[in-house]
Each structure stands twice: as C-alpha cells, then as structure tokens.
Amino acid sequence: MKVRDHKSFVRFWTASTTSNFGTYITTIALQVLVVVNMGGSAVDVGWVSASRWLPYVLLGLIAGVLVDRFHLKTVLVVTDMGRGIIFAFICLFAVTGVLSIGWLMILLLLFGAMSLFNDAAHQSFVPQLVPRPLLTRAYARLEQSAAVAETSGPAIGGGLVSWIGAPFALLIDAVSYLFSGVLIATVKHQPSDKVKAGPLGQQIKEGLQWVYQHQYLRTLALNTHAWFFFHSMTMTVLVSFFLIELGFDASLLGFALAAAGVGAVAGTSLSSRVGERFGIGRAMAFSRILYAPAVVLITLAPAAINSDPQNIAIIFAVVGQLLYGFSMGIEGPLEMGYRQFVTPSHLQGRMNATLRSINRSAVVIGAPLGGAIADGLGFLTALSISIAGLGLCGLWFSLSTMRKAQIKEDEI
C-alpha cells in the first residue's frame, strides 16, 4: 500500500505543503523587511531570527510533555490559526509604521511559541496517519513538498516583495496558515493513547533519557545540535551577504535561495533509495560531509564580482545553494523516519520536542553570533567559521557509530 492511499495523510500533506509555501515566502519577506524597510543590520537579522526560536529554549522540554497529553490535531489547528493571526498583525503594524525591531521580536516570540507546539505535534502526528513501515516514505513525501516550496517559495517571495512590498508578502503566509488549520481540522485519524498526567520533571527526564541514552539517537542528537549552531550562523550571514556584499535585489535573493529548494527536490527524490541502498547512517553521513564544500562555493562569489559580471557571482551562489539543499534533501526524510520508527508512541512528543528545543537553542546562540561576527570581522570571516564547524560535524558523524544505523524491528 502506498502513502497516497491514506486519504487522511494526503489531507495533512496538502495542509503542510500550503503552509510551507507561505513559510518560504516569509523567509524572504521578513529579512527584507528588517534589512531594507527597517534599515536593520546583520545583527538585527540575527536577533530577529533568534527571537523566533527562543521559546524552544524556554519551553521546549515542557512542550514535549504537554503535547503527549493532548489531542495532536487540536494542537495543530489552534497553533496554525494563531500563527496566521500573528503574521496578519505584523503586516498591519508594518503598514501603519508602528513596527520596530523590538515589536517584531515580541510578535515572533509569540509565533515561535506556537510553532514549538505545532512542530512537536506535527512530527508526532504522522505515525497516526500511516503504518510505521511507511514512515520514511511519508516523510520523504513531506520533505519533497517542502523542497518544492523551498524551490519556488523564495522566487515567488522575491517577486511579491518587489511587487507588493514585504509587509503584504507576509500576509500571504498568514492566509496559508489559516488555510492549513482549516484543512487539518477535517483530517480523520487514529489517535494514540494520551500519556497519563504525572510529575512534570519525571516525564521530561524520561524524554531526555530516551534521546540521550539510545545507542544511535544520542550521537544523532549531539551532532545535529552542533550542526544547527553552524547552520544558523550560515543562514543568518548569507542573507545579508547576498543583499549587501553581492548587491542582490529581492528578486535575485529569491532566485539564489530558491536554488537550495531545487537541490532539496533532487535530494528528497533520491533519499529513500539511497537509504535502502547504503543504509540510513551512511547516507546521512554522506550528506553532512557535503555542507562545508557547498558554503565554500558561495564564498567564491565576491572574487567573481571583482573580475567578472555579477551573473558569474550568481552562478557560484546558486551552485553552492543547490549542493546545500541537496544535502538537506537526502538526510531530512531519513533522519525523521528513523527517529519516529525507533521511538515508542508514548514518547513521540517528548522525543521531538527535546531534539527541536535543543536544536533551536543552538539557533538562538548561533544566529546573533553569526551576525555579530559578520558585522565586526566581515562576512567572509563569519562564513569561514561556519565552514569549519560544518566540516567538523560531517567528520564527526562519519566516524561515529551512527553511520551503522538501520531501521530494524530490534532497534525499537
């Protein structure tokens, strides 16, 4: 049986894809809003990015326990609706001229809190829609849709920002969240047993023990935390690097960022086959090795601008983004499928929230740090540090026991 035969999953897949398109439009709109409309610096971009993820630091482990206690569909619907309303307010405040970096950070804190609960519920909801043997393929479909959104979303976002302005482009994302919430409300599923309420500390401890004492999840978690730190530095610096150092406008920025989506489409299309052929651990190790060379290619763009027309610089930026997205496309479905497969249903929310909260904690530190280094020492210095970090993550993963990980019944 194929994942497309599960109608509830198809509805969920459609809702997820819709909100993903809006999210990638927002990726452009928010950062253009900060840098262009509000005259912000790379540090401002870093702080705005960090504010979105701060709730993962403060509430992440608690969210995992709470999500395991509630009906996941309710959590998904309420948080999607809430996020749509928040982006509508950001648009309103920006248009009326009362939006400041401080207000934007406050609104994104609220957005991040809702995203935290939505993310934990979203990842835990899939096992209620498809059988476990189909999890990897289900996540591959979700990642493929996200990759398509990543491919076209930034390009559409860049065009929308140029056409209607960053504030109204954010309103598109608001509509996508509201539509997603309505569609998920119609999904029929088989809910898992809710976790009985108990001591909060004990339930958090159970989630932590499962993640950090598991033979393979421990290495996967620790390596991914480090990867997110350097990834957040890279992504924070890249936007300002493209806009300021390379002189890209919103349309060119969208084009460059969309290249990562094209790579991700290719990666997710091959992900399941690569995992089956070489093993999940080895396939993920291969992906993590590719990130550093991808960023190296992007750092070559300024040299091209100094000696050749700007379109040569765009080629370096696009090829680097393609390789970066390809790496994420390969490993994304494999990582998610593996994590969900080996984790019992009563620990799904806590496992997902534990990993996401620590990963986003790394973003809260890495994003503003990357912006500060870029402002103080230059874009290329900041990117060189992130290249070194991503390279070490790839080497560590390749030499660890995680490279032997497989989806087997005896690992549950």
PDB file of C-alpha atoms in Angstrom, residues 212-376:
ATOM      1  CA  TYR A 212      20.489  10.708  25.089  1.00  0.00           C
ATOM      2  CA  GLN A 213      20.828   7.079  26.219  1.00  0.00           C
ATOM      3  CA  HIS A 214      19.748   5.466  22.951  1.00  0.00           C
ATOM      4  CA  GLN A 215      22.632   3.794  21.120  1.00  0.00           C
ATOM      5  CA  TYR A 216      22.203   5.883  17.964  1.00  0.00           C
ATOM      6  CA  LEU A 217      19.837   8.726  18.848  1.00  0.00           C
ATOM      7  CA  ARG A 218      22.425  10.088  21.300  1.00  0.00           C
ATOM      8  CA  THR A 219      25.048  10.622  18.601  1.00  0.00           C
ATOM      9  CA  LEU A 220      22.459  11.848  16.104  1.00  0.00           C
ATOM     10  CA  ALA A 221      21.126  14.380  18.630  1.00  0.00           C
ATOM     11  CA  LEU A 222      24.503  15.764  19.729  1.00  0.00           C
ATOM     12  CA  ASN A 223      25.825  16.040  16.188  1.00  0.00           C
ATOM     13  CA  THR A 224      22.620  17.703  14.999  1.00  0.00           C
ATOM     14  CA  HIS A 225      22.769  20.253  17.838  1.00  0.00           C
ATOM     15  CA  ALA A 226      26.256  21.280  16.697  1.00  0.00           C
ATOM     16  CA  TRP A 227      25.136  21.296  13.054  1.00  0.00           C
ATOM     17  CA  PHE A 228      22.231  23.640  13.844  1.00  0.00           C
ATOM     18  CA  PHE A 229      24.610  26.061  15.563  1.00  0.00           C
ATOM     19  CA  PHE A 230      26.796  26.444  12.481  1.00  0.00           C
ATOM     20  CA  HIS A 231      23.846  26.185  10.089  1.00  0.00           C
ATOM     21  CA  SER A 232      22.122  29.112  11.834  1.00  0.00           C
ATOM     22  CA  MET A 233      25.319  31.167  11.579  1.00  0.00           C
ATOM     23  CA  THR A 234      25.485  30.398   7.872  1.00  0.00           C
ATOM     24  CA  MET A 235      21.850  31.226   7.099  1.00  0.00           C
ATOM     25  CA  THR A 236      21.932  34.472   9.103  1.00  0.00           C
ATOM     26  CA  VAL A 237      25.055  35.709   7.343  1.00  0.00           C
ATOM     27  CA  LEU A 238      24.053  34.557   3.853  1.00  0.00           C
ATOM     28  CA  VAL A 239      21.029  36.827   3.504  1.00  0.00           C
ATOM     29  CA  SER A 240      22.987  39.970   4.407  1.00  0.00           C
ATOM     30  CA  PHE A 241      25.929  38.656   2.358  1.00  0.00           C
ATOM     31  CA  PHE A 242      23.739  38.360  -0.732  1.00  0.00           C
ATOM     32  CA  LEU A 243      21.995  41.713  -0.197  1.00  0.00           C
ATOM     33  CA  ILE A 244      24.973  43.821   0.914  1.00  0.00           C
ATOM     34  CA  GLU A 245      28.207  42.161  -0.230  1.00  0.00           C
ATOM     35  CA  LEU A 246      26.940  40.896  -3.586  1.00  0.00           C
ATOM     36  CA  GLY A 247      24.374  43.639  -4.159  1.00  0.00           C
ATOM     37  CA  PHE A 248      21.456  41.313  -4.945  1.00  0.00           C
ATOM     38  CA  ASP A 249      17.968  42.813  -5.000  1.00  0.00           C
ATOM     39  CA  ALA A 250      14.928  40.979  -3.597  1.00  0.00           C
ATOM     40  CA  SER A 251      14.342  39.091  -6.843  1.00  0.00           C
ATOM     41  CA  LEU A 252      17.941  37.881  -7.132  1.00  0.00           C
ATOM     42  CA  LEU A 253      17.924  36.968  -3.444  1.00  0.00           C
ATOM     43  CA  GLY A 254      14.820  34.863  -4.002  1.00  0.00           C
ATOM     44  CA  PHE A 255      16.419  33.229  -7.038  1.00  0.00           C
ATOM     45  CA  ALA A 256      19.573  32.337  -5.095  1.00  0.00           C
ATOM     46  CA  LEU A 257      17.680  30.952  -2.109  1.00  0.00           C
ATOM     47  CA  ALA A 258      15.329  29.027  -4.395  1.00  0.00           C
ATOM     48  CA  ALA A 259      18.327  27.087  -5.716  1.00  0.00           C
ATOM     49  CA  ALA A 260      18.547  25.296  -2.369  1.00  0.00           C
ATOM     50  CA  GLY A 261      14.987  24.129  -2.943  1.00  0.00           C
ATOM     51  CA  VAL A 262      15.884  22.698  -6.349  1.00  0.00           C
ATOM     52  CA  GLY A 263      18.701  20.749  -4.717  1.00  0.00           C
ATOM     53  CA  ALA A 264      16.349  19.611  -1.960  1.00  0.00           C
ATOM     54  CA  VAL A 265      13.831  18.309  -4.521  1.00  0.00           C
ATOM     55  CA  ALA A 266      16.579  16.190  -6.071  1.00  0.00           C
ATOM     56  CA  GLY A 267      17.774  15.044  -2.654  1.00  0.00           C
ATOM     57  CA  THR A 268      14.376  14.024  -1.320  1.00  0.00           C
ATOM     58  CA  SER A 269      13.605  12.190  -4.571  1.00  0.00           C
ATOM     59  CA  LEU A 270      16.667  10.018  -4.001  1.00  0.00           C
ATOM     60  CA  SER A 271      16.528   9.861  -0.202  1.00  0.00           C
ATOM     61  CA  SER A 272      14.592   6.616   0.286  1.00  0.00           C
ATOM     62  CA  ARG A 273      16.565   4.743  -2.374  1.00  0.00           C
ATOM     63  CA  VAL A 274      19.907   5.972  -1.052  1.00  0.00           C
ATOM     64  CA  GLY A 275      18.916   4.953   2.479  1.00  0.00           C
ATOM     65  CA  GLU A 276      17.837   1.487   1.346  1.00  0.00           C
ATOM     66  CA  ARG A 277      20.938   1.004  -0.782  1.00  0.00           C
ATOM     67  CA  PHE A 278      23.643   2.231   1.592  1.00  0.00           C
ATOM     68  CA  GLY A 279      21.905   2.309   4.958  1.00  0.00           C
ATOM     69  CA  ILE A 280      20.379   5.286   6.773  1.00  0.00           C
ATOM     70  CA  GLY A 281      23.508   6.068   8.792  1.00  0.00           C
ATOM     71  CA  ARG A 282      25.897   6.068   5.839  1.00  0.00           C
ATOM     72  CA  ALA A 283      23.509   8.095   3.685  1.00  0.00           C
ATOM     73  CA  MET A 284      23.217  10.758   6.383  1.00  0.00           C
ATOM     74  CA  ALA A 285      26.989  10.790   6.896  1.00  0.00           C
ATOM     75  CA  PHE A 286      27.443  11.436   3.171  1.00  0.00           C
ATOM     76  CA  SER A 287      25.002  14.351   3.379  1.00  0.00           C
ATOM     77  CA  ARG A 288      26.691  16.012   6.326  1.00  0.00           C
ATOM     78  CA  ILE A 289      30.063  15.933   4.597  1.00  0.00           C
ATOM     79  CA  LEU A 290      28.666  17.997   1.689  1.00  0.00           C
ATOM     80  CA  TYR A 291      27.582  21.093   3.655  1.00  0.00           C
ATOM     81  CA  ALA A 292      31.026  22.651   4.095  1.00  0.00           C
ATOM     82  CA  PRO A 293      32.023  22.444   0.388  1.00  0.00           C
ATOM     83  CA  ALA A 294      28.639  23.974  -0.502  1.00  0.00           C
ATOM     84  CA  VAL A 295      29.336  27.086   1.579  1.00  0.00           C
ATOM     85  CA  VAL A 296      32.894  27.257   0.219  1.00  0.00           C
ATOM     86  CA  LEU A 297      31.430  27.644  -3.281  1.00  0.00           C
ATOM     87  CA  ILE A 298      29.266  30.549  -2.108  1.00  0.00           C
ATOM     88  CA  THR A 299      32.268  32.343  -0.581  1.00  0.00           C
ATOM     89  CA  LEU A 300      33.916  32.377  -4.021  1.00  0.00           C
ATOM     90  CA  ALA A 301      31.209  34.721  -5.366  1.00  0.00           C
ATOM     91  CA  PRO A 302      32.845  38.044  -4.284  1.00  0.00           C
ATOM     92  CA  ALA A 303      36.007  37.187  -6.237  1.00  0.00           C
ATOM     93  CA  ALA A 304      33.846  36.611  -9.298  1.00  0.00           C
ATOM     94  CA  ILE A 305      32.203  40.016  -8.874  1.00  0.00           C
ATOM     95  CA  ASN A 306      35.602  41.722  -8.729  1.00  0.00           C
ATOM     96  CA  SER A 307      36.694  40.283 -12.065  1.00  0.00           C
ATOM     97  CA  ASP A 308      33.534  39.361 -13.940  1.00  0.00           C
ATOM     98  CA  PRO A 309      29.924  40.458 -14.343  1.00  0.00           C
ATOM     99  CA  GLN A 310      27.511  39.866 -11.485  1.00  0.00           C
ATOM    100  CA  ASN A 311      25.905  36.927 -13.252  1.00  0.00           C
ATOM    101  CA  ILE A 312      29.109  34.914 -12.655  1.00  0.00           C
ATOM    102  CA  ALA A 313      28.761  35.570  -8.928  1.00  0.00           C
ATOM    103  CA  ILE A 314      25.162  34.385  -9.123  1.00  0.00           C
ATOM    104  CA  ILE A 315      26.392  31.083 -10.583  1.00  0.00           C
ATOM    105  CA  PHE A 316      28.639  30.457  -7.572  1.00  0.00           C
ATOM    106  CA  ALA A 317      25.825  31.370  -5.191  1.00  0.00           C
ATOM    107  CA  VAL A 318      23.313  29.154  -6.983  1.00  0.00           C
ATOM    108  CA  VAL A 319      25.595  26.106  -7.270  1.00  0.00           C
ATOM    109  CA  GLY A 320      26.515  26.367  -3.592  1.00  0.00           C
ATOM    110  CA  GLN A 321      22.858  26.626  -2.631  1.00  0.00           C
ATOM    111  CA  LEU A 322      21.998  23.663  -4.869  1.00  0.00           C
ATOM    112  CA  LEU A 323      24.551  21.449  -3.120  1.00  0.00           C
ATOM    113  CA  TYR A 324      23.462  22.643   0.322  1.00  0.00           C
ATOM    114  CA  GLY A 325      19.815  21.924  -0.433  1.00  0.00           C
ATOM    115  CA  PHE A 326      20.680  18.534  -1.945  1.00  0.00           C
ATOM    116  CA  SER A 327      22.389  17.528   1.299  1.00  0.00           C
ATOM    117  CA  MET A 328      19.371  18.558   3.367  1.00  0.00           C
ATOM    118  CA  GLY A 329      17.050  16.734   0.976  1.00  0.00           C
ATOM    119  CA  ILE A 330      18.942  13.460   1.310  1.00  0.00           C
ATOM    120  CA  GLU A 331      19.156  13.419   5.090  1.00  0.00           C
ATOM    121  CA  GLY A 332      15.850  15.036   6.114  1.00  0.00           C
ATOM    122  CA  PRO A 333      13.419  12.144   5.442  1.00  0.00           C
ATOM    123  CA  LEU A 334      15.934   9.566   6.668  1.00  0.00           C
ATOM    124  CA  GLU A 335      16.509  11.338   9.965  1.00  0.00           C
ATOM    125  CA  MET A 336      12.809  11.913  10.613  1.00  0.00           C
ATOM    126  CA  GLY A 337      11.792   8.402   9.592  1.00  0.00           C
ATOM    127  CA  TYR A 338      14.473   6.835  11.760  1.00  0.00           C
ATOM    128  CA  ARG A 339      13.657   8.935  14.820  1.00  0.00           C
ATOM    129  CA  GLN A 340       9.948   8.158  14.587  1.00  0.00           C
ATOM    130  CA  PHE A 341      10.483   4.467  13.864  1.00  0.00           C
ATOM    131  CA  VAL A 342      12.662   3.721  16.886  1.00  0.00           C
ATOM    132  CA  THR A 343      10.636   5.825  19.356  1.00  0.00           C
ATOM    133  CA  PRO A 344       7.557   4.374  21.147  1.00  0.00           C
ATOM    134  CA  SER A 345       4.314   6.260  20.539  1.00  0.00           C
ATOM    135  CA  HIS A 346       4.028   7.481  24.155  1.00  0.00           C
ATOM    136  CA  LEU A 347       7.427   9.201  23.848  1.00  0.00           C
ATOM    137  CA  GLN A 348       6.986  10.733  20.392  1.00  0.00           C
ATOM    138  CA  GLY A 349       6.086  14.239  21.567  1.00  0.00           C
ATOM    139  CA  ARG A 350       8.859  14.358  24.139  1.00  0.00           C
ATOM    140  CA  MET A 351      11.474  12.986  21.743  1.00  0.00           C
ATOM    141  CA  ASN A 352      10.558  15.503  19.021  1.00  0.00           C
ATOM    142  CA  ALA A 353      10.327  18.442  21.419  1.00  0.00           C
ATOM    143  CA  THR A 354      13.605  17.516  23.141  1.00  0.00           C
ATOM    144  CA  LEU A 355      15.523  17.474  19.880  1.00  0.00           C
ATOM    145  CA  ARG A 356      13.838  20.571  18.492  1.00  0.00           C
ATOM    146  CA  SER A 357      14.237  22.583  21.692  1.00  0.00           C
ATOM    147  CA  ILE A 358      17.977  21.950  21.905  1.00  0.00           C
ATOM    148  CA  ASN A 359      18.421  22.438  18.157  1.00  0.00           C
ATOM    149  CA  ARG A 360      16.619  25.770  18.334  1.00  0.00           C
ATOM    150  CA  SER A 361      18.635  26.724  21.414  1.00  0.00           C
ATOM    151  CA  ALA A 362      21.684  26.382  19.196  1.00  0.00           C
ATOM    152  CA  VAL A 363      19.977  28.703  16.687  1.00  0.00           C
ATOM    153  CA  VAL A 364      19.295  31.296  19.400  1.00  0.00           C
ATOM    154  CA  ILE A 365      23.044  31.417  20.092  1.00  0.00           C
ATOM    155  CA  GLY A 366      24.366  30.840  16.568  1.00  0.00           C
ATOM    156  CA  ALA A 367      22.179  33.298  14.633  1.00  0.00           C
ATOM    157  CA  PRO A 368      23.061  36.507  16.533  1.00  0.00           C
ATOM    158  CA  LEU A 369      26.674  35.347  16.948  1.00  0.00           C
ATOM    159  CA  GLY A 370      26.965  34.888  13.185  1.00  0.00           C
ATOM    160  CA  GLY A 371      25.524  38.359  12.636  1.00  0.00           C
ATOM    161  CA  ALA A 372      27.892  39.919  15.200  1.00  0.00           C
ATOM    162  CA  ILE A 373      30.944  38.267  13.635  1.00  0.00           C
ATOM    163  CA  ALA A 374      29.824  39.377  10.166  1.00  0.00           C
ATOM    164  CA  ASP A 375      29.368  42.991  11.314  1.00  0.00           C
ATOM    165  CA  GLY A 376      32.624  43.040  13.294  1.00  0.00           C
TER     166      GLY A 376
END
